Each structure stands twice: as structure tokens, then as C-alpha cells.
The first five atom37 places (N, CA, C, CB, O) and aatype in JSON, in Angstrom:
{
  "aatype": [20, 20, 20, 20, 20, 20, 20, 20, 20, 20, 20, 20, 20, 20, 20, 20, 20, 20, 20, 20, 20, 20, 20, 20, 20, 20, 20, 20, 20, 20, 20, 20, 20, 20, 20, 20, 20, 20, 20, 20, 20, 20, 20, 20, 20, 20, 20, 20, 20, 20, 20, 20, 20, 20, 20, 20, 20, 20, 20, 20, 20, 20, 20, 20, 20, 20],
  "atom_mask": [
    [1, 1, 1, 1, 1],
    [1, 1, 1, 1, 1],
    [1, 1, 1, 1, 1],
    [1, 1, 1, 1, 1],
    [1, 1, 1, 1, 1],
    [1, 1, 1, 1, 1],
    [1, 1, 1, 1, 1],
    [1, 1, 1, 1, 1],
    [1, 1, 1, 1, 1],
    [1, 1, 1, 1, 1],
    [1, 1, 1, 1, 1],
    [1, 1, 1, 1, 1],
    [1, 1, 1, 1, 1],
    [1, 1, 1, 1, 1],
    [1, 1, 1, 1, 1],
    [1, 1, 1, 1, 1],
    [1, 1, 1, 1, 1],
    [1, 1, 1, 1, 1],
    [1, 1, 1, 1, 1],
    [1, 1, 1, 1, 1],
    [1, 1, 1, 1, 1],
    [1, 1, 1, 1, 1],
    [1, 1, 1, 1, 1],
    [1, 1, 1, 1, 1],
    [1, 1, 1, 1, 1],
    [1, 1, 1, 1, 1],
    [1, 1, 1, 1, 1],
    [1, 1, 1, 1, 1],
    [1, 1, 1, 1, 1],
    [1, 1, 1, 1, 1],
    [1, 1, 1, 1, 1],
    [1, 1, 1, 1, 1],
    [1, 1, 1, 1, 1],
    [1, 1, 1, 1, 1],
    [1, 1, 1, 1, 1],
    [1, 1, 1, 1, 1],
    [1, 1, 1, 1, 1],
    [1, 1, 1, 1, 1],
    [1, 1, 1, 1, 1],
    [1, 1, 1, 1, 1],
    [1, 1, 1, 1, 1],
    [1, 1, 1, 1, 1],
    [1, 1, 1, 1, 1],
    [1, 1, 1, 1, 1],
    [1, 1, 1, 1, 1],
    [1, 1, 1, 1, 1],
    [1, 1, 1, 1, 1],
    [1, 1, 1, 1, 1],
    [1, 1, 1, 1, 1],
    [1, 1, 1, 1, 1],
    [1, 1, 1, 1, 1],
    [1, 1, 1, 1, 1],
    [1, 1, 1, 1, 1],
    [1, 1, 1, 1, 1],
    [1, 1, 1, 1, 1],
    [1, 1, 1, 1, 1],
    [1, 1, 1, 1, 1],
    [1, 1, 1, 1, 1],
    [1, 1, 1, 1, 1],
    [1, 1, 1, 1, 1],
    [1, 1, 1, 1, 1],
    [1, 1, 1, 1, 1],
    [1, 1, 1, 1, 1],
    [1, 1, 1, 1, 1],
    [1, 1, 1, 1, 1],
    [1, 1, 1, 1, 1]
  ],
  "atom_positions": [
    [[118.95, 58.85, 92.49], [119.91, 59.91, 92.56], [119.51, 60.93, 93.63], [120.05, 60.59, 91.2], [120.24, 61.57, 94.39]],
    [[117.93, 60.92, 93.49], [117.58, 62.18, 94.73], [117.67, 62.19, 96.35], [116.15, 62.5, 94.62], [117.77, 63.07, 97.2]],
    [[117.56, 60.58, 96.36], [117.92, 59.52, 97.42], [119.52, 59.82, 98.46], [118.08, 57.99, 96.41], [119.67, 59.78, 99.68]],
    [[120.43, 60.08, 97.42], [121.85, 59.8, 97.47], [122.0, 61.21, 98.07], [122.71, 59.37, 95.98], [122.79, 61.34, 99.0]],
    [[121.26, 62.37, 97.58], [121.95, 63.39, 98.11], [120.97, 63.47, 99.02], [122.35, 64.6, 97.3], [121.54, 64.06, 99.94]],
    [[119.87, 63.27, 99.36], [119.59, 63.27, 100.79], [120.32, 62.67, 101.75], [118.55, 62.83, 100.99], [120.49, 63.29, 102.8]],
    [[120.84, 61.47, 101.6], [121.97, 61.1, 102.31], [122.95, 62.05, 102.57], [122.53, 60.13, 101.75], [123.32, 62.55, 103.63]],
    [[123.31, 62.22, 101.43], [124.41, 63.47, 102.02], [123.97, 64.12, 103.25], [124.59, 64.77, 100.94], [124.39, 63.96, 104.4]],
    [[122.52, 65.33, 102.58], [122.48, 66.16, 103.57], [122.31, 65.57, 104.95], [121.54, 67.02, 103.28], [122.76, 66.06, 105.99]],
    [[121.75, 64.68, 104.86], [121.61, 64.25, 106.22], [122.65, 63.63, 107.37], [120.77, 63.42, 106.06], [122.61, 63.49, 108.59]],
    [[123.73, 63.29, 106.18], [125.03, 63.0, 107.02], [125.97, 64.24, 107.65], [125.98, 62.19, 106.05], [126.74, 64.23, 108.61]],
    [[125.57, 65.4, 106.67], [125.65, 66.96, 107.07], [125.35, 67.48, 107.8], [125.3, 67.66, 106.6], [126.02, 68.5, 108.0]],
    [[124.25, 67.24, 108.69], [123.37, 67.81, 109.29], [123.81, 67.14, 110.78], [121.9, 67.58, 108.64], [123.87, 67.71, 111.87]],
    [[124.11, 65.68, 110.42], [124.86, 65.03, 111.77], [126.01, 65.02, 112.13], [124.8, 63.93, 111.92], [126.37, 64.52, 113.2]],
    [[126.91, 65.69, 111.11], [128.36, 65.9, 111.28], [128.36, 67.42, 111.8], [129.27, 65.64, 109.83], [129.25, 67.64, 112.62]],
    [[127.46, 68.59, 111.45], [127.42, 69.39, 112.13], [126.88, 68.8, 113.55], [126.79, 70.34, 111.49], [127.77, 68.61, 114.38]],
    [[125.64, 68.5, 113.93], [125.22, 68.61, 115.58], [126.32, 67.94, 116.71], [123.65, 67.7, 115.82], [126.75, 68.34, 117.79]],
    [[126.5, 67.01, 116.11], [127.53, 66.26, 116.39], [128.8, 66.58, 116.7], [127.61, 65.63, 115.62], [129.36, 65.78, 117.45]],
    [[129.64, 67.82, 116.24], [130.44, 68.95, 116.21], [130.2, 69.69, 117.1], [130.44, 69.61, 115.21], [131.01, 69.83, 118.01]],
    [[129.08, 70.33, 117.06], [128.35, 71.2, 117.86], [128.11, 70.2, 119.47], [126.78, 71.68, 116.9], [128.38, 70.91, 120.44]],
    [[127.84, 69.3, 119.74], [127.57, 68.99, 120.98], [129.15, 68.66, 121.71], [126.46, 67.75, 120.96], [129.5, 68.7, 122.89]],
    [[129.81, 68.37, 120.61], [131.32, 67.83, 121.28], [132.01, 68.96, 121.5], [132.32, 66.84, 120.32], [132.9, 69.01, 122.35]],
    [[131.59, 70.14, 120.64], [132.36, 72.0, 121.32], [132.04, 72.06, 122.27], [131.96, 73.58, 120.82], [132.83, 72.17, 123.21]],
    [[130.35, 71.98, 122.49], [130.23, 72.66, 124.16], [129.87, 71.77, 124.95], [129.18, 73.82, 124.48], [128.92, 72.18, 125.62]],
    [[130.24, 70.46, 125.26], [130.8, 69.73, 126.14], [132.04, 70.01, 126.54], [130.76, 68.66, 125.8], [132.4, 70.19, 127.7]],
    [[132.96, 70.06, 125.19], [134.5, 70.68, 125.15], [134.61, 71.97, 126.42], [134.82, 71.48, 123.33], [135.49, 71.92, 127.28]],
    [[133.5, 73.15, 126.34], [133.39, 74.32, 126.89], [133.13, 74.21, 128.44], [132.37, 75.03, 126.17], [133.67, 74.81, 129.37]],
    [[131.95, 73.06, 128.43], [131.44, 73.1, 129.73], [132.44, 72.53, 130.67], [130.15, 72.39, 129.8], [132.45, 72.98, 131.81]],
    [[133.41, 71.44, 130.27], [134.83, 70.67, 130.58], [135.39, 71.54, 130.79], [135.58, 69.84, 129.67], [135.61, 71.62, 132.0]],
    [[135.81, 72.35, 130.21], [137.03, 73.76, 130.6], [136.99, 74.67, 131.44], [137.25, 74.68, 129.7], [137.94, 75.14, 132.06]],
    [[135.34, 75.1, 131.52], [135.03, 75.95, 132.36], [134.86, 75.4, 134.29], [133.72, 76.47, 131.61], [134.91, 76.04, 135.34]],
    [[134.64, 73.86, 133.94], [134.54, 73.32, 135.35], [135.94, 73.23, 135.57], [133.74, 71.91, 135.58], [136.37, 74.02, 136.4]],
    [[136.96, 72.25, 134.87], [138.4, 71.93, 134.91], [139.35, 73.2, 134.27], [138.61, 70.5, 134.03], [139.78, 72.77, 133.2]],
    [[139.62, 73.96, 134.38], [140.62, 74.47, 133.46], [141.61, 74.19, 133.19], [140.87, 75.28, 133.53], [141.98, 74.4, 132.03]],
    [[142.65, 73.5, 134.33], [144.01, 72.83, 134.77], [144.15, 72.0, 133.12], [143.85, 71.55, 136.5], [144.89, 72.35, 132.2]],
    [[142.94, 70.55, 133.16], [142.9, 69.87, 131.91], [142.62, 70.26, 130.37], [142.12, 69.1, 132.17], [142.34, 69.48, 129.46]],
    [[142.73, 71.43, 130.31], [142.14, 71.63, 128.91], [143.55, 71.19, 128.08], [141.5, 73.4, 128.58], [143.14, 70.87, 126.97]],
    [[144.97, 71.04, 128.1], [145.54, 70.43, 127.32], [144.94, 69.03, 126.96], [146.71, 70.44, 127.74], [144.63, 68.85, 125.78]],
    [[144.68, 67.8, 128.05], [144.05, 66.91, 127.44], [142.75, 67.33, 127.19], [144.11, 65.82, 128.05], [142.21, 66.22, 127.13]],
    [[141.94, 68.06, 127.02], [140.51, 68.06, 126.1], [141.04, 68.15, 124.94], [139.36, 69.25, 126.28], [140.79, 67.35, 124.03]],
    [[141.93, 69.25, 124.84], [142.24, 69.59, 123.33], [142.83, 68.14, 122.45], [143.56, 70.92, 123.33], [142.75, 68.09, 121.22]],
    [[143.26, 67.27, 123.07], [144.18, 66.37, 122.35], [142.83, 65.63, 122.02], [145.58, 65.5, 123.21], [142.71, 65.43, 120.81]],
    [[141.9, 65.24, 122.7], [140.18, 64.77, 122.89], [139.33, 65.01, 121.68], [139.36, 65.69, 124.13], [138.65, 64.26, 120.99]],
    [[139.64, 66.49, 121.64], [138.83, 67.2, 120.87], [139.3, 66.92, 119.58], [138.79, 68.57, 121.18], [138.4, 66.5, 118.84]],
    [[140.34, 67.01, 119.08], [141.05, 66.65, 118.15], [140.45, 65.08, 117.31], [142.46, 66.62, 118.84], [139.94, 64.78, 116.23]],
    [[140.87, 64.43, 118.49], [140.49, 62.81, 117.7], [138.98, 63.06, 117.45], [140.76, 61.12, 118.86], [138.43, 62.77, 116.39]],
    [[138.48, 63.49, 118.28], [136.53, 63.36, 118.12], [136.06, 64.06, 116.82], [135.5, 64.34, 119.57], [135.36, 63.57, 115.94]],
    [[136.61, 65.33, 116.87], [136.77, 65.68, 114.85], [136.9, 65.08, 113.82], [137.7, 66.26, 114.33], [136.18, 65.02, 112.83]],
    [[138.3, 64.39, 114.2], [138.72, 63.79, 112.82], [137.54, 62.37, 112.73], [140.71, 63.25, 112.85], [137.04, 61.85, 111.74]],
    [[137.41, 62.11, 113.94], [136.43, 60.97, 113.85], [134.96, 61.42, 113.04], [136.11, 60.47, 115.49], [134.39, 60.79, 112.14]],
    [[134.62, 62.5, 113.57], [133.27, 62.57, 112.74], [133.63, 63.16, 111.79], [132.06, 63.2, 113.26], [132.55, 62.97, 111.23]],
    [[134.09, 63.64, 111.18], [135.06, 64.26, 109.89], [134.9, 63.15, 108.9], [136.88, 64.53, 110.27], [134.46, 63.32, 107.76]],
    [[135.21, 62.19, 109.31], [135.91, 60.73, 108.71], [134.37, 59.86, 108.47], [137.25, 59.72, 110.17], [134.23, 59.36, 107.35]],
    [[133.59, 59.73, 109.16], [132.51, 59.32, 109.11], [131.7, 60.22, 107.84], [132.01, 59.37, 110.52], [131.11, 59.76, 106.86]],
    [[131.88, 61.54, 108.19], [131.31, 62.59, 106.41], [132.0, 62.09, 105.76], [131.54, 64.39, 106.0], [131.45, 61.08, 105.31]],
    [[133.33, 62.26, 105.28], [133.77, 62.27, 104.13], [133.73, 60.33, 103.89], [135.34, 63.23, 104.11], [134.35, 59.8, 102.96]],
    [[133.25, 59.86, 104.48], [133.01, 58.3, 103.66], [131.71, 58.66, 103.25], [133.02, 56.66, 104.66], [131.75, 59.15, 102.12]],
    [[130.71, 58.6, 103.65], [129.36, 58.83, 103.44], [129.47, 60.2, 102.25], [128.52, 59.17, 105.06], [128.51, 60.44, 101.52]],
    [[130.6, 60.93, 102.19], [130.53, 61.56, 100.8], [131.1, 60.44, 99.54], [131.55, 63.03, 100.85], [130.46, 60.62, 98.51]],
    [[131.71, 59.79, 99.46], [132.55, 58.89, 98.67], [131.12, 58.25, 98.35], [133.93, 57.92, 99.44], [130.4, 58.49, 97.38]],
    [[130.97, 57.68, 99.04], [129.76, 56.26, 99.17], [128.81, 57.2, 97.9], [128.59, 55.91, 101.38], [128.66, 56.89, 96.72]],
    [[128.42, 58.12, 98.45], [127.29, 58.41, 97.73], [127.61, 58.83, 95.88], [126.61, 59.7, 98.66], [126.93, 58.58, 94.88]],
    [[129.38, 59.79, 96.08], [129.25, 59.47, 94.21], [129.68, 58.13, 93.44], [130.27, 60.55, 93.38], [129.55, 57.81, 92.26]],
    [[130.29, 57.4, 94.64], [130.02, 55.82, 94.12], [129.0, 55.64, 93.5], [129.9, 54.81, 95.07], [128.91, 55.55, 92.27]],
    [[127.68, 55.54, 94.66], [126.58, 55.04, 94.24], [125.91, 55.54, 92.9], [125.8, 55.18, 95.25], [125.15, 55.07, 92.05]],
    [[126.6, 56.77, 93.14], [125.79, 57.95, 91.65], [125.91, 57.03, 90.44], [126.9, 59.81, 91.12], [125.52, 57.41, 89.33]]
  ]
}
């Protein structure tokens, strides 16, 4: 059981950095391009829901496993 929620946190911990590196890539993109920031934003969007989606399985999984 103690196992399972380390998983968690640790899938936490990569869904934040992971967030965090795709913002300020997002930033550093905008600030070189500005013209494109409509397509970053559409970018940015999918890359969320993508790691979003990757937590919330790895949350499921784990009260499965419970």
C-alpha cells in the first residue's frame, strides 16, 4: 500500500516538472516568435491534456491496485 502512493507522488512530481518545462519552452517560443503564439497555444493545450492524462491513469491504477 505504501508502495502505491509513492507511485502516486512520484507521478506528481513528473506531471508537475513536466508542466513546468513545457510553460517555459511555451515562454521562450513566444518571446523569440510572437506572430505564432496562436499555434503554441493550440500546442500547449494538447501537451497538458497529454500529461494530465498520463496522472490521472497512474491515479486510477494505483486505487485499483489498493
Amino acid at each position: 500500500m505504501n508502495l502505491t502512493f509513492l507511485g502516486l507522488c512520484l507521478a506528481c512530481m513528473g506531471v508537475s516538472i513536466a508542466e513546468g518545462m513545457l510553460m517555459s519552452n511555451l515562454f521562450k517560443s513566444a518571446a523569440r516568435q510572437p506572430e505564432i503564439i496562436g499555434q503554441l497555444r493550440t500546442l500547449m493545450i494538447l501537451g497538458v491534456a497529454f500529461i494530465e492524462g498520463t496522472f490521472f491513469i497512474t491515479l486510477a491504477m494505483s486505487f485499483l491496485l489498493r
